[in-house]
Short mmCIF file of C-alpha atoms in Angstrom, two decimals:
data_model
loop_
_atom_site.label_atom_id
_atom_site.label_comp_id
_atom_site.label_asym_id
_atom_site.label_seq_id
_atom_site.Cartn_x
_atom_site.Cartn_y
_atom_site.Cartn_z
CA MET A 1 -15.96 -21.29 8.60
CA ALA A 2 -12.19 -20.92 8.97
CA LYS A 3 -10.84 -21.08 12.51
CA ASP A 4 -9.93 -17.69 13.98
CA THR A 5 -6.19 -17.96 14.66
CA SER A 6 -5.50 -14.24 15.01
CA LYS A 7 -4.79 -14.44 18.76
CA PHE A 8 -2.15 -17.17 18.32
CA THR A 9 0.95 -15.26 17.27
CA ILE A 10 3.82 -16.35 19.53
CA ARG A 11 6.19 -18.92 18.07
CA VAL A 12 7.93 -21.42 20.34
CA ASP A 13 11.37 -19.92 19.65
CA GLN A 14 10.08 -16.42 20.50
CA LEU A 15 8.59 -17.66 23.76
CA ALA A 16 11.79 -19.48 24.73
CA GLU A 17 13.83 -16.34 24.03
CA ALA A 18 11.44 -14.19 26.09
CA LEU A 19 11.62 -16.63 28.99
CA GLU A 20 15.42 -16.81 28.63
CA ILE A 21 15.41 -20.60 28.46
CA SER A 22 16.49 -23.05 25.78
CA LEU A 23 14.04 -24.59 23.33
CA ASP A 24 14.71 -27.98 24.94
CA ARG A 25 13.79 -26.57 28.36
CA LEU A 26 10.56 -25.11 26.97
CA VAL A 27 9.68 -28.45 25.36
CA GLU A 28 10.25 -30.12 28.77
CA ILE A 29 7.83 -27.66 30.39
CA ILE A 30 5.22 -28.23 27.66
CA ASP A 31 5.59 -32.01 28.12
CA PHE A 32 5.12 -31.51 31.86
CA PHE A 33 1.88 -29.58 31.21
CA ASP A 34 0.67 -32.41 28.97
CA SER A 35 1.77 -35.26 31.27
CA ASP A 36 -1.03 -35.24 33.84
CA PRO A 37 -4.51 -34.09 32.75
CA ASP A 38 -5.66 -33.99 36.36
CA ASP A 39 -3.07 -31.65 37.87
CA GLU A 40 -3.36 -27.84 38.05
CA TRP A 41 -0.98 -27.18 35.13
CA GLN A 42 -2.81 -27.45 31.81
CA LEU A 43 -2.37 -26.02 28.34
CA LYS A 44 -5.69 -26.03 26.52
CA GLU A 45 -5.76 -26.31 22.73
CA ASN A 46 -7.57 -23.37 21.02
CA ASP A 47 -7.20 -21.39 24.26
CA HIS A 48 -3.51 -21.45 25.19
CA PHE A 49 -2.18 -22.72 21.87
CA ILE A 50 -3.03 -24.24 18.50
CA PHE A 51 -1.12 -26.92 16.62
CA LEU A 52 0.78 -25.98 13.48
CA ASN A 53 1.61 -29.68 12.99
CA LYS A 54 0.02 -32.04 15.49
CA LYS A 55 2.08 -35.09 14.49
CA GLN A 56 5.31 -33.21 15.14
CA ASN A 57 3.86 -31.42 18.19
CA GLU A 58 4.57 -27.98 16.65
CA ARG A 59 2.54 -25.27 18.37
CA ILE A 60 2.01 -21.52 18.33
CA PHE A 61 0.88 -19.80 21.53
CA SER A 62 -1.54 -17.06 22.56
CA GLN A 63 -0.74 -14.48 25.23
CA ILE A 64 -2.76 -16.56 27.71
CA GLY A 65 -0.64 -19.61 26.91
CA ALA A 66 2.57 -17.60 27.36
CA PHE A 67 1.29 -16.33 30.71
CA ALA A 68 0.41 -19.90 31.81
CA ILE A 69 3.96 -21.10 31.17
CA ALA A 70 5.44 -18.01 32.80
CA LYS A 71 3.22 -18.54 35.84
CA TYR A 72 4.48 -22.12 36.14
CA MET A 73 8.12 -21.00 35.93
CA ASP A 74 7.44 -18.26 38.47
CA SER A 75 6.10 -20.93 40.83
CA GLN A 76 9.40 -22.78 40.46
CA ASP A 77 11.22 -19.85 42.11
CA THR A 78 12.60 -18.47 38.85
CA PRO A 79 13.23 -14.84 39.78
CA SER A 80 11.76 -11.97 37.72
CA ILE A 81 10.30 -14.27 35.03
CA TRP A 82 6.90 -12.63 35.44
CA GLU A 83 8.22 -9.15 34.56
CA ARG A 84 10.22 -10.53 31.63
CA ILE A 85 7.18 -12.17 30.06
CA ARG A 86 5.09 -9.04 30.58
CA GLU A 87 7.73 -6.96 28.83
CA PHE A 88 7.98 -9.48 25.99
CA LEU A 89 4.21 -9.59 25.47
CA THR A 90 4.00 -5.80 25.46
CA ARG A 91 6.75 -5.54 22.82
CA HIS A 92 5.22 -8.43 20.83
CA LYS A 93 1.81 -6.74 20.83
CA GLU A 94 3.41 -3.49 19.65
CA LYS A 95 5.21 -5.27 16.78
CA LEU A 96 1.94 -6.90 15.72
CA ARG A 97 0.15 -3.56 15.83
CA GLN A 98 2.86 -1.93 13.70
CA ALA A 99 2.70 -4.77 11.17
CA PHE A 100 -1.08 -4.39 10.88
CA ILE A 101 -0.75 -0.60 10.50
CA ASN A 102 1.81 -1.07 7.72
CA ARG A 103 -0.58 -3.45 5.98
CA LYS A 104 -3.52 -1.07 6.50
CA ILE A 105 -1.61 1.83 4.92
CA HIS A 106 -0.36 -0.21 1.96
CA GLU A 107 -3.91 -1.39 1.25
CA ASN A 108 -5.37 2.13 1.53
CA CYS A 109 -2.96 4.48 -0.21
CA SER A 110 -4.07 4.16 -3.84
CA SER A 111 -5.35 7.77 -3.74
CA LEU A 112 -1.89 9.15 -2.89
CA THR A 113 -1.41 12.10 -5.22
CA VAL A 114 0.85 15.12 -5.58
CA ARG A 115 -0.50 18.66 -5.44
CA ASN A 116 1.58 21.79 -4.91
CA ASN A 117 4.63 19.64 -4.10
CA ARG A 118 2.72 17.90 -1.29
CA HIS A 119 1.37 14.37 -1.13
CA PHE A 120 -2.33 14.04 -0.32
CA LEU A 121 -4.53 11.09 0.69
CA SER A 122 -8.27 10.96 0.03
CA LYS A 123 -10.63 11.23 2.98
CA LYS A 124 -11.84 7.69 2.24
CA ASP A 125 -8.31 6.30 2.63
CA VAL A 126 -7.72 8.35 5.80
CA VAL A 127 -10.96 6.97 7.32
CA ASN A 128 -9.95 3.40 6.42
CA ILE A 129 -6.40 3.69 7.81
CA LEU A 130 -7.59 5.21 11.09
CA CYS A 131 -10.41 2.63 11.29
CA THR A 132 -12.88 5.38 12.08
CA SER A 133 -15.95 6.95 10.45
CA TYR A 134 -16.63 10.01 8.29
CA PRO A 135 -18.56 11.79 11.11
CA ARG A 136 -15.68 11.14 13.55
CA ILE A 137 -13.11 12.52 11.08
CA ASN A 138 -15.33 15.60 10.58
CA GLN A 139 -15.51 15.99 14.35
CA ALA A 140 -11.71 15.81 14.66
CA PHE A 141 -11.32 18.28 11.79
CA ASP A 142 -13.71 20.75 13.50
CA ALA A 143 -11.88 20.37 16.82
CA ILE A 144 -8.55 21.27 15.16
CA ARG A 145 -10.24 24.14 13.30
CA ARG A 146 -11.32 25.63 16.64
CA SER A 147 -7.78 25.32 18.02
CA ASP A 148 -5.14 28.04 17.84
CA ARG A 149 -3.51 26.14 14.93
CA PRO A 150 -6.27 25.12 12.49
CA LEU A 151 -5.63 23.03 9.39
CA ILE A 152 -4.78 25.20 6.37
CA ILE A 153 -6.36 24.64 2.97
CA GLY A 154 -3.75 23.86 0.31
CA GLU A 155 -1.27 22.76 2.97
CA ASP A 156 -3.08 20.37 5.32
CA PHE A 157 -6.16 19.59 3.25
CA ASP A 158 -7.67 20.36 -0.14
CA ASP A 159 -10.65 19.52 -2.31
CA ILE A 160 -9.57 17.82 -5.54
CA ASP A 161 -12.29 17.26 -8.17
CA GLY A 162 -14.89 17.67 -5.42
CA VAL A 163 -13.25 15.10 -3.11
CA ARG A 164 -11.68 16.03 0.24
CA TYR A 165 -8.01 15.11 0.53
CA TYR A 166 -5.59 15.51 3.45
CA SER A 167 -1.87 16.12 3.12
CA LEU A 168 0.46 13.83 5.08
CA ASN A 169 0.81 16.59 7.67
CA GLY A 170 -2.97 17.00 7.87
CA PHE A 171 -3.35 13.21 8.18
CA SER A 172 -0.79 13.18 11.00
CA ARG A 173 -2.63 15.92 12.90
CA LEU A 174 -5.97 14.12 12.55
CA SER A 175 -4.31 10.94 13.91
CA ARG A 176 -2.96 12.87 16.88
CA GLU A 177 -6.32 14.48 17.58
CA LEU A 178 -8.09 11.09 17.58
CA ALA A 179 -5.30 9.54 19.68
CA THR A 180 -6.08 12.00 22.47
CA THR A 181 -9.87 12.32 22.26
CA LEU A 182 -11.32 8.90 21.36
CA THR A 183 -13.21 7.18 24.19
CA MET A 184 -11.86 3.65 23.84
CA LYS A 185 -8.29 3.09 24.99
CA ASP A 186 -7.50 0.53 22.28
CA ARG A 187 -8.75 2.90 19.58
CA ARG A 188 -6.64 5.75 21.00
CA GLU A 189 -3.56 3.48 20.97
CA TRP A 190 -4.24 2.53 17.32
CA CYS A 191 -4.41 6.16 16.20
CA ASP A 192 -1.37 7.02 18.31
CA ALA A 193 0.58 4.21 16.63
CA VAL A 194 -0.68 5.27 13.17
CA GLU A 195 0.65 8.77 13.83
CA VAL A 196 4.13 7.34 14.52
CA VAL A 197 4.32 4.26 12.24
CA GLY A 198 2.25 5.88 9.49
CA LYS A 199 4.83 8.63 8.94
CA LYS A 200 7.59 6.08 8.31
CA THR A 201 5.45 3.85 6.11
CA LEU A 202 4.09 6.71 4.03
CA ARG A 203 7.61 8.16 3.68
CA ARG A 204 8.82 4.83 2.24
CA ILE A 205 5.84 4.70 -0.14
CA VAL A 206 6.40 8.31 -1.25
CA ASP A 207 10.13 7.64 -1.79
CA GLU A 208 9.25 4.60 -3.91
CA LEU A 209 6.75 6.62 -5.95
CA GLU A 210 9.28 9.42 -6.48
CA GLY A 211 11.91 6.88 -7.55
CA ARG A 212 9.46 5.32 -10.01
CA LYS A 213 8.50 8.74 -11.35
CA GLN A 214 12.17 9.53 -12.00
CA ALA A 215 12.70 6.13 -13.65
CA ILE A 216 9.74 6.77 -15.98
CA GLN A 217 11.10 10.19 -16.93
CA ARG A 218 14.52 8.67 -17.68
CA VAL A 219 13.03 6.05 -20.01
CA LYS A 220 10.94 8.74 -21.73
CA ASP A 221 14.12 10.71 -22.39
CA ARG A 222 15.78 7.55 -23.74
CA ALA A 223 12.80 6.93 -26.05
CA LYS A 224 13.10 10.42 -27.54
CA THR A 225 16.82 9.85 -28.11
CA ARG A 226 16.11 6.43 -29.69
CA ASP A 227 13.56 8.09 -32.00
CA LYS A 228 16.08 10.84 -32.86
CA SER A 229 13.74 13.57 -31.53
CA THR A 230 11.37 12.82 -34.38
CA CYS A 231 7.59 12.37 -34.31
CA GLN A 232 7.03 8.72 -35.25
CA ILE A 233 3.62 9.53 -36.74
CA THR A 234 4.37 12.46 -39.03
CA GLY A 235 8.17 12.38 -39.26
CA ARG A 236 8.43 15.98 -38.04
CA LYS A 237 11.76 16.51 -36.34
CA HIS A 238 12.78 18.89 -33.60
CA THR A 239 15.86 20.92 -34.55
CA PRO A 240 17.50 24.07 -33.14
CA HIS A 241 15.94 25.99 -36.04
CA LYS A 242 12.57 24.26 -36.11
CA LYS A 243 10.91 23.71 -32.77
CA VAL A 244 8.56 20.76 -32.50
CA ARG A 245 7.15 19.96 -29.07
CA LEU A 246 7.57 16.22 -28.52
CA ALA A 247 5.98 13.81 -26.07
CA ALA A 248 7.00 10.27 -25.16
CA HIS A 249 3.66 8.42 -25.20
CA HIS A 250 2.89 5.18 -23.34
CA MET A 251 1.10 3.01 -25.92
CA PHE A 252 -0.30 0.91 -23.04
CA SER A 253 -1.24 3.64 -20.56
CA GLU A 254 1.04 4.16 -17.59
CA SER A 255 -1.60 4.01 -14.85
CA HIS A 256 -3.48 0.95 -16.15
CA TYR A 257 -0.42 -1.06 -17.25
CA PRO A 258 2.12 -0.07 -14.54
CA HIS A 259 4.31 -3.12 -15.32
CA LEU A 260 5.07 -1.52 -18.74
CA ALA A 261 5.59 2.03 -17.49
CA THR A 262 9.40 1.81 -17.55
CA SER A 263 9.65 -0.31 -20.72
CA ILE A 264 11.13 1.63 -23.63
CA ASP A 265 9.33 -0.76 -26.02
CA ASN A 266 6.03 0.68 -24.72
CA LEU A 267 7.01 4.26 -25.62
CA ILE A 268 6.72 6.15 -28.88
CA THR A 269 7.76 9.73 -29.58
CA MET A 270 4.93 11.90 -30.87
CA ASP A 271 4.28 15.54 -31.72
CA GLU A 272 2.73 16.95 -28.53
CA ASP A 273 -0.24 18.30 -30.52
CA ILE A 274 -0.96 14.80 -31.90
CA HIS A 275 -0.45 13.38 -28.42
CA GLN A 276 -3.14 15.67 -27.01
CA GLU A 277 -5.37 14.96 -30.03
CA PHE A 278 -5.11 11.21 -29.33
CA HIS A 279 -6.07 11.53 -25.65
CA SER A 280 -8.94 13.84 -26.59
CA TRP A 281 -10.03 11.17 -29.12
CA MET A 282 -9.88 8.58 -26.29
CA GLY A 283 -12.01 10.77 -24.00
CA ASN A 284 -9.36 12.02 -21.55
CA THR A 285 -5.91 11.15 -20.24
CA LYS A 286 -7.36 8.96 -17.46
CA VAL A 287 -8.95 6.44 -19.84
CA ALA A 288 -7.06 3.15 -20.26
CA CYS A 289 -5.49 3.12 -23.70
CA THR A 290 -3.71 0.39 -25.67
CA ILE A 291 -1.59 0.13 -28.77
CA ASP A 292 -4.72 -1.00 -30.68
CA HIS A 293 -6.37 2.32 -29.84
CA LEU A 294 -3.35 4.18 -31.20
CA ILE A 295 -3.38 2.09 -34.40
CA THR A 296 -7.08 2.85 -34.90
CA PHE A 297 -6.47 6.55 -34.22
CA VAL A 298 -3.62 6.79 -36.74
CA CYS A 299 -5.63 4.90 -39.38
CA GLU A 300 -8.55 7.30 -38.92
CA ARG A 301 -6.73 10.62 -38.56
CA TYR A 302 -3.41 10.05 -40.34
CA PRO A 303 -4.11 7.35 -42.98
CA GLU A 304 -1.25 8.61 -45.14
CA CYS A 305 1.33 7.68 -42.46
CA ASP A 306 2.06 4.12 -43.70
CA GLU A 307 5.43 3.86 -41.93
CA ALA A 308 3.88 4.83 -38.60
CA ILE A 309 1.25 2.10 -38.91
CA ASP A 310 3.98 -0.43 -39.80
CA LYS A 311 6.01 0.62 -36.72
CA LEU A 312 2.98 0.31 -34.45
CA TYR A 313 2.25 -3.22 -35.67
CA ALA A 314 5.92 -4.12 -35.12
CA ALA A 315 5.68 -2.76 -31.57
CA LYS A 316 2.45 -4.71 -31.03
CA LYS A 317 4.26 -7.96 -31.86
CA ILE A 318 6.89 -7.15 -29.23
CA LEU A 319 4.44 -6.09 -26.51
CA GLY A 320 1.84 -8.81 -27.15
CA HIS A 321 -1.47 -9.03 -25.32
CA GLN A 322 -1.63 -7.13 -22.04
CA THR A 323 -4.20 -7.14 -19.23
CA PRO A 324 -4.96 -3.82 -17.53
CA LYS A 325 -4.69 -3.43 -13.76
CA GLY A 326 -7.99 -3.62 -11.88
CA SER A 327 -11.61 -3.89 -12.94
CA GLU A 328 -11.90 -0.14 -13.65
CA GLY A 329 -9.35 -0.31 -16.47
CA GLN A 330 -11.00 -3.40 -17.95
CA ALA A 331 -14.41 -1.70 -17.85
CA GLN A 332 -12.98 1.40 -19.56
CA LEU A 333 -11.45 -0.70 -22.33
CA LYS A 334 -14.74 -2.52 -22.92
CA GLY A 335 -16.62 0.79 -23.06
CA LYS A 336 -14.16 2.23 -25.59
CA ALA A 337 -14.30 -0.94 -27.72
CA ASP A 338 -18.12 -0.76 -27.73
CA ASP A 339 -17.97 2.92 -28.76
CA GLN A 340 -15.65 2.14 -31.66
CA ALA A 341 -17.77 -0.85 -32.76
CA ALA A 342 -21.00 1.22 -32.73
#
């Protein structure tokens, strides 16, 4: 079993800075601790510190180790060192907590979705980020509902395809409620920090998503221009006198092949009616689709469109073999291939 190193987080340079001494002075103190195994000043491996590199005597300390060194310096009549190390450890602990919250949010925001110009997170993701349980979230929700400012459906929460989602504002209010009502102090502090740090992290994620959305729209517009506003399957062209609704279609689907979402080579302009017909043929718009699916579709439904089939094979040579993101996309592709083979 791997050694638990999670409590050893303080680098030597951080500790020296917190103690307001040079690295050389800190090394002298560590050598003093190591010099006499029978005196009262000891640094114990796996308790006060662990070695990063034993041959080079490189260590990383725990809070207990930092306190041990600070206690020694305090005994040497160094004024106010005790308060300085307490302040440093408090700030260090807060930075660690914020880093873990950032990581927790990044690993549990895949459900982030837009509805009525608001971003919503699934209840599952909210539970995971707050490190709580479904019953405790329900309890917090009921407590807010009984308050003079209950959560509002459509604004603070909503049910999407039968799944409960919370808007970022609703998520923030649940965090605040748990930060004031949970029994354990450490749990309250986590939810309190999530309420503060979470807003900033989620804002950055939302900004990135919005930027990506705009980039995808720009490349779709470029694809239509490249294709001269003409359906690449039927050759129908949109003109001021003849309206043809056109769609820029991702041959490798946007959600399952996100690395190709902004590649113009992965886009083809299609009559919107044919576009909808293709996704209906696939099952729905959420199914992972590939350029091979589109080739099969055109061969089946539009066998007279020789040029379109030639263009798709040319695009396939450029795009090559692609692997979908996640096991869900791979399972969908296998299911569709089995259906077509049957």
